[in-house]
Coordinates of C-alpha atoms in Angstrom, one line a residue:
Chain A
M1 CA -18.1 5.2 18.9
N2 CA -17.7 8.0 16.5
L3 CA -14.0 8.7 15.8
S4 CA -14.4 11.8 13.6
Q5 CA -13.4 14.0 16.5
A6 CA -10.2 12.0 17.1
L7 CA -9.1 11.4 13.5
E8 CA -8.5 13.8 10.6
I9 CA -8.3 12.3 7.2
A10 CA -7.3 13.7 3.8
T11 CA -7.1 11.8 0.5
C12 CA -5.7 12.6 -2.9
T13 CA -5.4 10.5 -6.0
D14 CA -4.2 11.4 -9.5
P15 CA -3.5 9.5 -12.7
G16 CA 0.0 11.0 -12.9
M17 CA 1.7 12.5 -15.9
V18 CA 1.9 9.4 -18.2
R19 CA -1.1 7.2 -17.7
S20 CA -4.5 8.0 -19.1
H21 CA -6.4 5.9 -16.5
N22 CA -6.3 6.0 -12.8
E23 CA -6.2 2.5 -11.6
D24 CA -5.7 3.5 -8.0
S25 CA -8.7 3.8 -5.6
V26 CA -8.9 5.4 -2.2
A27 CA -11.7 5.5 0.4
A28 CA -11.8 6.7 4.0
D29 CA -14.3 7.2 6.8
A30 CA -13.1 9.1 9.8
S31 CA -16.2 8.3 11.9
I32 CA -15.5 4.6 11.9
G33 CA -11.7 5.0 11.7
V34 CA -11.1 3.3 8.3
A35 CA -8.8 4.2 5.5
V36 CA -8.4 2.0 2.4
L37 CA -6.1 2.3 -0.6
A38 CA -5.8 0.0 -3.6
D39 CA -3.6 0.0 -6.7
G40 CA -5.3 -2.0 -9.4
M41 CA -3.7 -3.9 -12.3
G42 CA -5.1 -5.6 -15.4
G43 CA -5.9 -4.6 -19.0
Y44 CA -8.1 -1.8 -20.2
N45 CA -10.1 -0.6 -17.2
A46 CA -10.0 -3.9 -15.3
G47 CA -7.4 -2.4 -12.9
E48 CA -9.8 0.4 -12.0
V49 CA -12.6 -2.1 -11.5
A50 CA -10.5 -4.3 -9.2
S51 CA -9.2 -1.5 -7.0
G52 CA -12.7 0.2 -7.0
M53 CA -14.3 -3.1 -5.9
A54 CA -11.7 -3.5 -3.1
T55 CA -12.2 -0.1 -1.6
T56 CA -16.0 -0.2 -1.9
V57 CA -16.5 -3.6 -0.5
L58 CA -14.2 -3.0 2.4
T59 CA -15.5 0.4 3.4
T60 CA -19.2 -0.5 3.1
E61 CA -18.8 -3.8 4.9
L62 CA -16.7 -2.2 7.7
Q63 CA -19.2 0.7 8.0
H64 CA -22.0 -1.8 8.4
L65 CA -20.2 -4.0 10.9
L66 CA -18.9 -1.1 13.0
A67 CA -22.2 0.7 13.0
S68 CA -23.9 -2.5 14.3
G69 CA -21.8 -2.4 17.5
E70 CA -18.8 -4.5 16.6
A71 CA -16.7 -1.5 17.8
A72 CA -17.7 -2.1 21.4
A73 CA -16.4 -5.7 21.1
M74 CA -13.0 -4.3 20.0
A75 CA -12.3 -2.7 23.3
G76 CA -9.6 -4.1 25.6
A77 CA -7.3 -7.0 25.1
A78 CA -9.6 -9.1 23.0
G79 CA -10.0 -6.2 20.5
R80 CA -6.9 -7.1 18.7
E81 CA -8.0 -10.6 17.6
R82 CA -11.4 -9.2 16.9
A83 CA -10.1 -6.5 14.6
E84 CA -7.8 -8.9 12.8
A85 CA -10.5 -11.5 12.3
M86 CA -12.9 -8.9 11.0
L87 CA -10.3 -7.5 8.6
R88 CA -9.4 -10.9 7.4
A89 CA -13.0 -11.9 6.8
E90 CA -13.7 -8.6 4.9
I91 CA -10.6 -8.9 2.8
A92 CA -11.6 -12.5 1.9
K93 CA -15.0 -11.2 0.8
A94 CA -13.4 -8.5 -1.4
N95 CA -11.0 -11.1 -2.8
T96 CA -13.9 -13.4 -3.7
S97 CA -15.8 -10.6 -5.4
I98 CA -12.9 -9.6 -7.5
Y99 CA -11.9 -13.1 -8.3
Q100 CA -15.4 -14.1 -9.4
A101 CA -15.8 -11.0 -11.5
A102 CA -12.5 -11.8 -13.2
Q103 CA -13.5 -15.4 -13.8
S104 CA -17.0 -14.7 -15.1
Q105 CA -16.3 -11.7 -17.4
P106 CA -13.6 -12.1 -20.0
Q107 CA -12.7 -8.4 -20.1
Y108 CA -11.8 -8.6 -16.4
A109 CA -9.7 -11.7 -16.7
G110 CA -6.5 -11.5 -14.7
M111 CA -7.4 -8.3 -12.9
G112 CA -6.1 -7.8 -9.4
T113 CA -5.1 -5.1 -6.9
T114 CA -2.8 -4.3 -4.1
L115 CA -4.5 -3.3 -0.9
V116 CA -3.7 -1.4 2.4
V117 CA -6.3 -1.0 5.1
A118 CA -5.9 0.9 8.3
L119 CA -8.5 0.4 11.0
F120 CA -8.2 2.7 13.9
Y121 CA -9.9 1.8 17.3
D122 CA -9.1 2.1 21.0
N123 CA -5.9 4.1 20.6
R124 CA -4.6 1.4 18.2
V125 CA -4.5 0.8 14.5
T126 CA -4.6 -2.6 12.7
V127 CA -2.9 -2.5 9.4
A128 CA -3.6 -5.1 6.7
H129 CA -1.6 -5.1 3.4
I130 CA -1.2 -7.0 0.2
G131 CA 1.3 -6.1 -2.5
D132 CA 3.5 -3.0 -2.8
S133 CA 1.2 -0.2 -1.5
R134 CA 2.6 1.1 1.7
V135 CA 1.9 2.5 5.1
Y136 CA 4.3 5.0 6.8
R137 CA 4.0 6.7 10.1
L138 CA 5.4 10.1 11.0
R139 CA 5.9 10.5 14.8
D140 CA 8.1 13.1 16.4
D141 CA 9.3 14.2 13.0
E142 CA 10.5 10.7 12.2
L143 CA 9.1 8.8 9.2
V144 CA 9.0 5.1 9.5
Q145 CA 7.9 2.6 6.9
I146 CA 5.4 0.3 8.6
T147 CA 4.7 -2.2 5.9
K148 CA 7.1 -4.3 3.9
D149 CA 6.3 -4.7 0.2
H150 CA 5.2 -8.1 -1.1
S151 CA 7.4 -7.8 -4.2
L152 CA 10.1 -9.7 -5.9
L153 CA 12.5 -6.8 -5.3
Q154 CA 11.8 -6.9 -1.5
E155 CA 12.5 -10.6 -1.5
Q156 CA 15.8 -9.9 -3.3
I157 CA 16.7 -7.3 -0.8
D158 CA 15.8 -9.6 2.1
S159 CA 17.8 -12.4 0.8
G160 CA 20.9 -10.1 0.4
M161 CA 21.1 -10.5 -3.3
I162 CA 20.7 -6.8 -3.8
T163 CA 21.1 -3.8 -1.6
A164 CA 18.4 -1.1 -1.2
E165 CA 20.7 1.2 -3.1
Q166 CA 20.9 -1.2 -6.1
A167 CA 17.2 -1.8 -5.9
R168 CA 16.7 1.7 -7.4
F169 CA 18.1 0.3 -10.6
S170 CA 16.3 -3.0 -10.7
Q171 CA 14.1 -3.8 -13.6
N172 CA 11.9 -5.9 -11.4
K173 CA 10.4 -3.0 -9.4
N174 CA 6.9 -3.6 -10.7
L175 CA 6.5 -7.3 -9.8
V176 CA 4.3 -7.9 -6.8
T177 CA 4.2 -11.4 -5.2
R178 CA 0.8 -11.0 -3.6
A179 CA -2.4 -9.4 -4.9
L180 CA -6.1 -9.3 -4.1
G181 CA -8.4 -11.0 -6.5
I182 CA -6.1 -13.2 -8.6
D183 CA -6.5 -16.4 -6.6
P184 CA -9.5 -17.9 -4.8
T185 CA -7.8 -17.1 -1.5
V186 CA -5.4 -14.4 -0.4
D187 CA -3.0 -14.1 2.5
A188 CA -3.1 -10.6 3.9
E189 CA -0.4 -9.5 6.3
I190 CA -2.1 -8.0 9.3
R191 CA -0.3 -6.2 12.2
E192 CA -1.4 -4.0 15.0
Y193 CA 0.3 -0.8 16.3
E194 CA -0.5 1.6 19.1
T195 CA -1.1 5.2 18.1
Q196 CA -0.4 8.5 19.8
P197 CA -2.0 11.9 19.5
G198 CA 0.1 13.8 16.9
D199 CA 0.8 10.7 14.8
L200 CA 0.4 11.1 11.1
W201 CA -0.2 7.9 9.2
L202 CA 0.3 7.8 5.5
L203 CA -1.1 5.2 3.1
C204 CA 0.3 5.4 -0.5
S205 CA 0.5 3.6 -3.8
D206 CA 3.9 2.9 -5.3
G207 CA 3.4 5.9 -7.6
L208 CA 4.4 8.0 -4.6
N209 CA 7.3 6.1 -3.1
D210 CA 8.9 5.3 -6.5
M211 CA 8.9 8.9 -7.5
V212 CA 9.5 10.8 -4.2
S213 CA 12.3 9.8 -1.7
D214 CA 11.4 9.0 1.9
E215 CA 13.3 12.1 3.0
D216 CA 11.1 14.4 0.8
I217 CA 8.0 12.6 2.0
A218 CA 9.0 13.2 5.6
M219 CA 9.9 16.8 5.0
T220 CA 6.5 17.5 3.3
L221 CA 4.6 15.9 6.1
Q222 CA 6.6 17.8 8.8
A223 CA 6.2 21.1 7.0
L224 CA 2.5 20.8 6.1
A225 CA 1.1 18.8 9.0
S226 CA -1.2 21.6 9.9
N227 CA -3.0 21.4 6.6
L228 CA -3.6 17.8 5.8
P229 CA -5.4 18.3 2.4
L230 CA -2.6 20.5 1.2
A231 CA 0.0 18.0 2.4
A232 CA -1.7 15.2 0.4
Q233 CA -1.9 17.4 -2.7
Q234 CA 1.7 18.4 -2.3
L235 CA 2.9 14.8 -2.2
V236 CA 1.0 14.0 -5.4
Q237 CA 2.4 17.1 -7.0
M238 CA 5.9 16.2 -6.1
A239 CA 5.5 12.7 -7.6
N240 CA 4.1 14.4 -10.8
D241 CA 6.9 17.0 -10.9
N242 CA 9.4 14.1 -10.7
G243 CA 7.9 12.5 -13.7
G244 CA 4.6 11.0 -12.4
R245 CA 5.1 7.8 -14.3
D246 CA 2.4 5.9 -12.4
N247 CA -0.9 6.7 -10.7
V248 CA -0.3 8.4 -7.4
S249 CA -2.5 8.1 -4.4
V250 CA -2.2 9.1 -0.7
V251 CA -4.4 8.9 2.3
L252 CA -3.3 10.9 5.4
V253 CA -4.7 10.1 8.8
R254 CA -3.8 12.4 11.7
V255 CA -4.5 11.2 15.3
V256 CA -5.9 14.4 16.9
R257 CA -6.6 13.0 20.3
D258 CA -7.0 9.8 22.4
Y259 CA -9.8 7.6 21.3
A260 CA -9.8 4.8 23.9
A261 CA -12.9 2.6 23.5
P262 CA -15.4 3.1 26.3
K263 CA -14.6 0.7 29.1
G264 CA -17.8 1.1 31.1
L265 CA -19.4 -1.9 32.7
L266 CA -22.2 -2.0 30.1
A267 CA -19.7 -1.9 27.2
R268 CA -17.6 -4.6 28.7
L269 CA -20.6 -6.7 29.4
F270 CA -21.7 -6.2 25.8
G271 CA -18.3 -7.1 24.5
W272 CA -18.3 -10.2 26.7
L273 CA -21.7 -11.3 25.6
R274 CA -20.7 -11.0 22.0
H275 CA -17.9 -13.4 22.3
Chain B
M1 CA 18.8 -11.9 -24.4
A2 CA 21.7 -10.8 -22.3
K3 CA 25.2 -12.1 -23.2
F4 CA 28.8 -12.1 -22.2
I5 CA 31.6 -11.2 -24.5
L6 CA 34.8 -13.0 -23.5
S7 CA 38.0 -11.4 -24.4
M8 CA 41.7 -11.4 -23.5
D9 CA 44.2 -8.6 -24.2
G10 CA 41.5 -6.8 -26.2
L11 CA 41.0 -9.8 -28.4
V12 CA 37.4 -11.1 -28.5
L13 CA 37.4 -14.9 -28.0
K14 CA 33.7 -15.7 -28.0
E15 CA 30.2 -14.6 -27.2
I16 CA 28.2 -16.5 -24.6
P17 CA 24.4 -15.9 -24.3
V18 CA 22.9 -15.9 -20.8
S19 CA 20.8 -18.9 -21.6
K20 CA 20.3 -20.4 -18.1
E21 CA 19.0 -19.4 -14.8
R22 CA 22.4 -20.3 -13.2
M23 CA 25.6 -20.2 -15.1
T24 CA 28.9 -21.1 -13.6
I25 CA 32.3 -19.6 -14.5
G26 CA 35.5 -21.5 -13.8
R27 CA 38.6 -23.4 -15.0
K28 CA 37.1 -26.9 -14.8
P29 CA 35.4 -28.3 -17.9
H30 CA 31.9 -28.7 -16.3
N31 CA 31.5 -25.0 -16.0
D32 CA 29.0 -23.2 -18.3
I33 CA 31.7 -20.7 -19.1
Q34 CA 35.0 -22.4 -19.0
I35 CA 38.2 -20.4 -18.9
D36 CA 41.2 -22.6 -19.0
N37 CA 43.7 -20.5 -17.2
L38 CA 45.5 -21.1 -13.9
A39 CA 44.6 -17.7 -12.6
V40 CA 41.0 -18.8 -12.7
S41 CA 39.7 -21.1 -9.9
G42 CA 38.0 -24.4 -10.7
E43 CA 34.7 -23.0 -9.6
H44 CA 35.3 -19.3 -9.8
A45 CA 32.0 -17.4 -10.0
V46 CA 28.3 -17.8 -10.8
V47 CA 25.8 -15.7 -12.6
V48 CA 22.2 -16.0 -11.5
T49 CA 19.5 -14.5 -13.7
I50 CA 16.0 -13.8 -12.5
L51 CA 13.7 -12.4 -15.3
N52 CA 15.9 -9.7 -16.7
D53 CA 18.2 -9.1 -13.8
S54 CA 21.5 -10.9 -13.5
F55 CA 23.6 -11.2 -10.4
L56 CA 27.3 -12.2 -10.3
E57 CA 28.7 -13.9 -7.3
D58 CA 32.2 -14.8 -6.6
L59 CA 32.4 -18.4 -5.2
G60 CA 35.4 -17.8 -3.0
S61 CA 37.9 -17.8 -5.8
T62 CA 41.6 -17.7 -5.1
N63 CA 42.3 -14.6 -7.2
G64 CA 39.0 -12.8 -6.9
T65 CA 36.6 -11.3 -9.4
L66 CA 36.7 -7.7 -10.5
V67 CA 33.8 -5.7 -11.9
N68 CA 34.8 -2.5 -13.6
G69 CA 38.1 -2.7 -11.8
Q70 CA 36.6 -3.2 -8.3
P71 CA 36.7 -6.5 -6.4
I72 CA 33.3 -7.8 -5.7
K73 CA 31.7 -10.6 -3.7
K74 CA 28.2 -10.2 -5.1
H75 CA 27.2 -7.8 -7.8
F76 CA 24.0 -6.8 -9.6
L77 CA 25.2 -6.7 -13.3
Q78 CA 24.4 -3.6 -15.3
H79 CA 24.7 -3.3 -19.1
N80 CA 28.3 -2.9 -20.2
D81 CA 29.8 -4.1 -16.9
V82 CA 33.2 -5.6 -17.4
V83 CA 34.0 -8.7 -15.3
E84 CA 37.7 -9.5 -14.9
L85 CA 39.0 -13.0 -14.0
G86 CA 42.7 -13.1 -14.2
K87 CA 43.7 -11.8 -17.6
Y88 CA 40.3 -12.6 -19.0
K89 CA 37.5 -10.1 -19.4
L90 CA 33.8 -10.8 -19.7
K91 CA 31.7 -7.9 -20.9
Y92 CA 28.0 -8.1 -19.8
V93 CA 25.7 -6.9 -22.6
N94 CA 22.0 -6.6 -21.9
E95 CA 20.2 -4.6 -24.5
Q96 CA 16.8 -5.7 -23.4
A97 CA 17.3 -3.8 -20.1
Q98 CA 18.1 -0.7 -22.1
Q99 CA 14.9 -1.0 -24.1
H100 CA 12.9 -1.3 -21.0
R101 CA 14.4 1.8 -19.6
A102 CA 13.7 3.7 -22.7
A103 CA 10.0 2.8 -22.5
P104 CA 9.4 3.2 -18.8
Q105 CA 5.6 3.9 -18.9
D106 CA 4.8 0.4 -20.1
F107 CA 7.5 -1.3 -18.2
E108 CA 6.4 0.1 -14.9
K109 CA 2.9 -1.2 -14.9
T110 CA 2.5 -3.3 -11.8
M111 CA 2.2 -7.0 -12.5
V112 CA 1.5 -10.0 -10.3
L113 CA 4.1 -12.6 -9.9
R114 CA 2.3 -15.8 -9.0
P115 CA 3.9 -17.9 -6.4
G116 CA 6.0 -20.7 -8.0
Q117 CA 6.5 -18.7 -11.2
V118 CA 9.9 -17.6 -10.2
P119 CA 11.8 -19.6 -7.5
K120 CA 11.3 -18.0 -4.2
V121 CA 14.3 -16.2 -2.8
E122 CA 14.5 -17.4 0.7
P123 CA 16.0 -15.1 3.2
G124 CA 19.4 -16.2 4.5
K125 CA 19.8 -18.8 1.8
P126 CA 22.4 -18.0 -0.9
A127 CA 20.5 -17.0 -4.0
S128 CA 22.3 -19.4 -6.1
E129 CA 21.1 -22.4 -4.2
S130 CA 17.4 -21.6 -4.4
Q131 CA 17.7 -21.1 -8.1
Q132 CA 19.0 -24.5 -9.1
M133 CA 15.6 -26.1 -9.3
R134 CA 14.5 -24.1 -12.2
A135 CA 14.1 -25.7 -15.7
P136 CA 16.4 -24.2 -18.2
G137 CA 13.5 -23.5 -20.6
V138 CA 12.1 -20.8 -18.3
S139 CA 15.3 -18.8 -18.2
Q140 CA 14.0 -16.3 -20.7
P141 CA 12.5 -13.2 -19.2
V142 CA 9.0 -14.2 -18.5
G143 CA 6.4 -11.8 -19.7
V144 CA 8.6 -10.4 -22.4
S145 CA 9.2 -13.2 -24.8
Q146 CA 6.5 -15.6 -23.8
P147 CA 2.9 -14.7 -23.4
N148 CA 2.1 -15.9 -19.9
P149 CA -1.4 -15.6 -18.6
A150 CA -0.3 -15.1 -15.0
L151 CA 1.5 -12.0 -15.8
S152 CA -1.6 -10.1 -16.6
E153 CA 0.0 -7.3 -18.5
S154 CA 2.6 -9.1 -20.4
Q155 CA 0.9 -8.0 -23.6
A156 CA 1.2 -4.3 -22.7
M157 CA 4.8 -4.9 -21.8
R158 CA 5.6 -6.5 -25.1
A159 CA 4.0 -3.7 -27.0
G160 CA 6.1 -1.2 -25.2
Q161 CA 9.3 -2.8 -26.4
G162 CA 8.9 -1.5 -29.9
A163 CA 11.6 -0.2 -32.1
P164 CA 11.3 3.5 -31.5
A165 CA 12.2 3.1 -27.9
A166 CA 15.2 1.0 -28.7
S167 CA 16.7 3.6 -30.9
Q168 CA 16.8 6.3 -28.2
P169 CA 20.2 7.3 -26.9
M170 CA 20.7 4.9 -24.0
G171 CA 22.6 7.0 -21.6
V172 CA 20.1 9.8 -21.5
S173 CA 17.0 7.8 -21.0
Q174 CA 18.5 5.7 -18.3
Q175 CA 19.6 8.8 -16.4
V176 CA 16.1 10.3 -16.5
S177 CA 14.1 7.2 -15.8
T178 CA 16.1 5.6 -13.0
S179 CA 18.0 8.2 -11.0
Q180 CA 15.6 11.1 -11.2
P181 CA 12.9 9.8 -8.9
M182 CA 15.2 9.4 -6.0
G183 CA 16.9 12.7 -6.7
A184 CA 13.6 14.4 -5.7
S185 CA 15.3 16.9 -3.6
Q186 CA 17.3 18.1 -6.5
P187 CA 15.8 20.9 -8.5
V188 CA 15.9 18.8 -11.6
A189 CA 12.9 17.4 -13.4
G190 CA 12.7 16.6 -17.0
G191 CA 16.2 17.9 -17.3
K192 CA 15.0 21.5 -16.5
Q193 CA 16.9 23.4 -13.9
V194 CA 15.0 25.8 -11.7
P195 CA 17.1 29.0 -11.1
P196 CA 18.1 29.5 -7.4
A197 CA 15.9 32.0 -5.6
A198 CA 15.7 33.5 -2.1
I199 CA 13.5 35.5 0.3
Q200 CA 14.7 38.6 2.0
I201 CA 12.9 39.8 5.1
L202 CA 12.1 43.5 4.8
T203 CA 10.4 44.4 8.1
G204 CA 10.3 43.3 11.7
A205 CA 13.0 41.9 14.0
N206 CA 14.7 39.8 11.3
A207 CA 14.8 42.6 8.7
G208 CA 17.6 42.1 6.2
R209 CA 17.9 38.4 6.7
E210 CA 18.0 36.3 3.6
L211 CA 16.6 32.8 3.2
E212 CA 17.7 30.7 0.3
L213 CA 15.0 28.5 -1.1
V214 CA 17.1 25.4 -1.5
K215 CA 14.5 22.8 -0.4
P216 CA 11.5 21.6 -2.4
L217 CA 9.4 23.3 0.1
T218 CA 10.1 26.1 2.6
T219 CA 7.5 27.1 5.2
L220 CA 7.2 30.8 6.4
G221 CA 5.3 32.4 9.2
K222 CA 4.4 31.6 12.7
P223 CA 2.9 28.1 13.4
G224 CA -0.6 28.6 15.0
V225 CA -0.9 32.1 13.6
Q226 CA -0.2 32.1 9.9
V227 CA 1.9 29.8 7.8
A228 CA 2.5 29.7 4.1
V229 CA 4.7 27.4 2.1
I230 CA 6.9 28.1 -0.9
T231 CA 7.3 25.1 -3.2
R232 CA 10.1 24.8 -5.7
R233 CA 8.8 23.0 -8.8
P234 CA 10.1 22.5 -12.3
Q235 CA 7.8 25.3 -13.4
G236 CA 9.2 27.8 -10.8
Y237 CA 8.3 28.8 -7.3
F238 CA 4.8 28.9 -5.9
I239 CA 3.4 30.2 -2.6
T240 CA 0.4 28.5 -0.9
H241 CA -1.5 29.2 2.2
V242 CA -1.1 26.5 4.9
E243 CA -2.8 27.6 8.1
G244 CA -4.2 30.7 9.8
A245 CA -7.3 32.8 9.4
T246 CA -5.7 35.3 7.1
F247 CA -4.2 34.5 3.7
P248 CA -0.8 35.7 2.5
V249 CA -0.7 39.0 0.6
V250 CA 1.5 39.2 -2.6
N251 CA 2.1 42.7 -4.0
G252 CA -0.8 44.1 -2.0
K253 CA -3.3 41.4 -3.1
A254 CA -4.6 38.7 -0.8
L255 CA -4.3 35.1 -2.1
D256 CA -6.9 32.5 -2.1
A257 CA -6.4 28.8 -1.3
Q258 CA -4.7 28.1 -4.6
A259 CA -1.0 28.1 -5.2
H260 CA 0.3 31.4 -6.6
A261 CA 3.3 31.5 -9.0
L262 CA 6.0 33.9 -7.7
A263 CA 7.7 36.4 -10.0
D264 CA 11.0 38.1 -9.4
H265 CA 10.8 40.9 -6.7
D266 CA 7.3 40.0 -5.6
V267 CA 6.6 41.3 -2.1
I268 CA 5.0 38.9 0.3
E269 CA 3.2 39.9 3.5
L270 CA 2.8 37.2 6.1
A271 CA 2.0 37.3 9.8
G272 CA 2.7 41.1 9.7
V273 CA 6.1 40.7 8.1
K274 CA 7.0 41.9 4.6
M275 CA 9.5 40.0 2.5
E276 CA 10.7 40.0 -1.0
F277 CA 11.1 37.0 -3.3
F278 CA 13.9 37.2 -5.9
F279 CA 15.9 35.0 -8.2
K280 CA 19.6 34.7 -7.5
T281 CA 21.4 35.0 -10.8

């Protein structure tokens, strides 16, 4: 099922005002309903390599799988486990690729990356994330943060050691507790949400949410929702105008219309046979 | 390393380095910081340090703990905070934190914290309890003073801690690097103030109405017909086409898809309405 009529996607990535390298990487394919964003880390250009590998492996593998009819199996109630299992497997693959590259080539030692993947299918979206890159959703002019960072700061906030207000002044902002490619295995957090026509889903690296307040992100998305590429550019520009101390990346996905998976007899039979 | 300066009535008694993950303060002799005064409880308070951040927690003391004159239960210590217990004062000095803030570009590089490297902060559990397990030798800020392979960019971070950064005026750099990002709706960036500006409608039903451009972006026009946005940036005000088949016209010239810098008294035509942009001085 081709989703390019149901989803509109815009991406924008920028090195920011301070860094010379862009270690962020984004990829999206509206036809299969996939958006991926990764924020790499590691010396020299290793961060770019890690995030580039993550987005490339995930998009190509998912394109391959979804083109070969996996999408039909994702219809109905079973789709949820299907999508989750598929994402988990592909993330494990990307993790292995990065980990092995880091092990075998000294210049890549210690590289890793954060990851967010959004997979849209059957009026739903499955979101997988690792690290401090985020997903937000704008619905009825209300911006909600969907993912919770895997970071030391978030753990401190959760345990009540520190308030969200104090977190702004913490020096531990940049410490993530999970990353892709640093260990032989990785534990991605995967959740599913329903989508509605009119929803605007935002994937971003910490270069955006550290520099631009949630209120300003919400205002920008509300004001510029009719022009997605401009909204994406505007968010990056605001991060840069506020100092742009990190790479900034955004992926915007608008749900234009329903995209329920076909539930015909044949499709159901196919899905059933594939189990 | 961070330290406390203990004083009473303005008289400095001693300096105490923050050398452990968990340091207790109280009257009884087993405390790491012992203050032998009846106004101080036996176990009065505790300071828990994770990497470079220290937290002060009152342990239900009889007379309470003040930070900068305010009673606290739990407090995230900042450089130069003054902790008061009875007549005693403990000043928290953390120059390392200041250096980091002066060199934000290196400091802010994302790093991975391996599980087990720092004790996990478990939700619901008081921070102090979960910290106890840690060996005292690890209480130095990891990644700053010890090369640690798991913190992949510890080298970069160390390099960024050089002398020039440390000599910058502290108050200023802290202001810029920490509070600015969140103040994104303020017209301040890099310390530069954008002069206030407004739009006055010249034609149509709303002629004469004035619209102050107070938000970072203001949309104009009719949704579904023609919309443009005016963004307020450190460099000034810019108009950009958002939607519609026709592009906005500024001073008789149609714009393209690019943002256009607005000058004082520019006349904008949008969805059949003329309006004037001007600075309010």
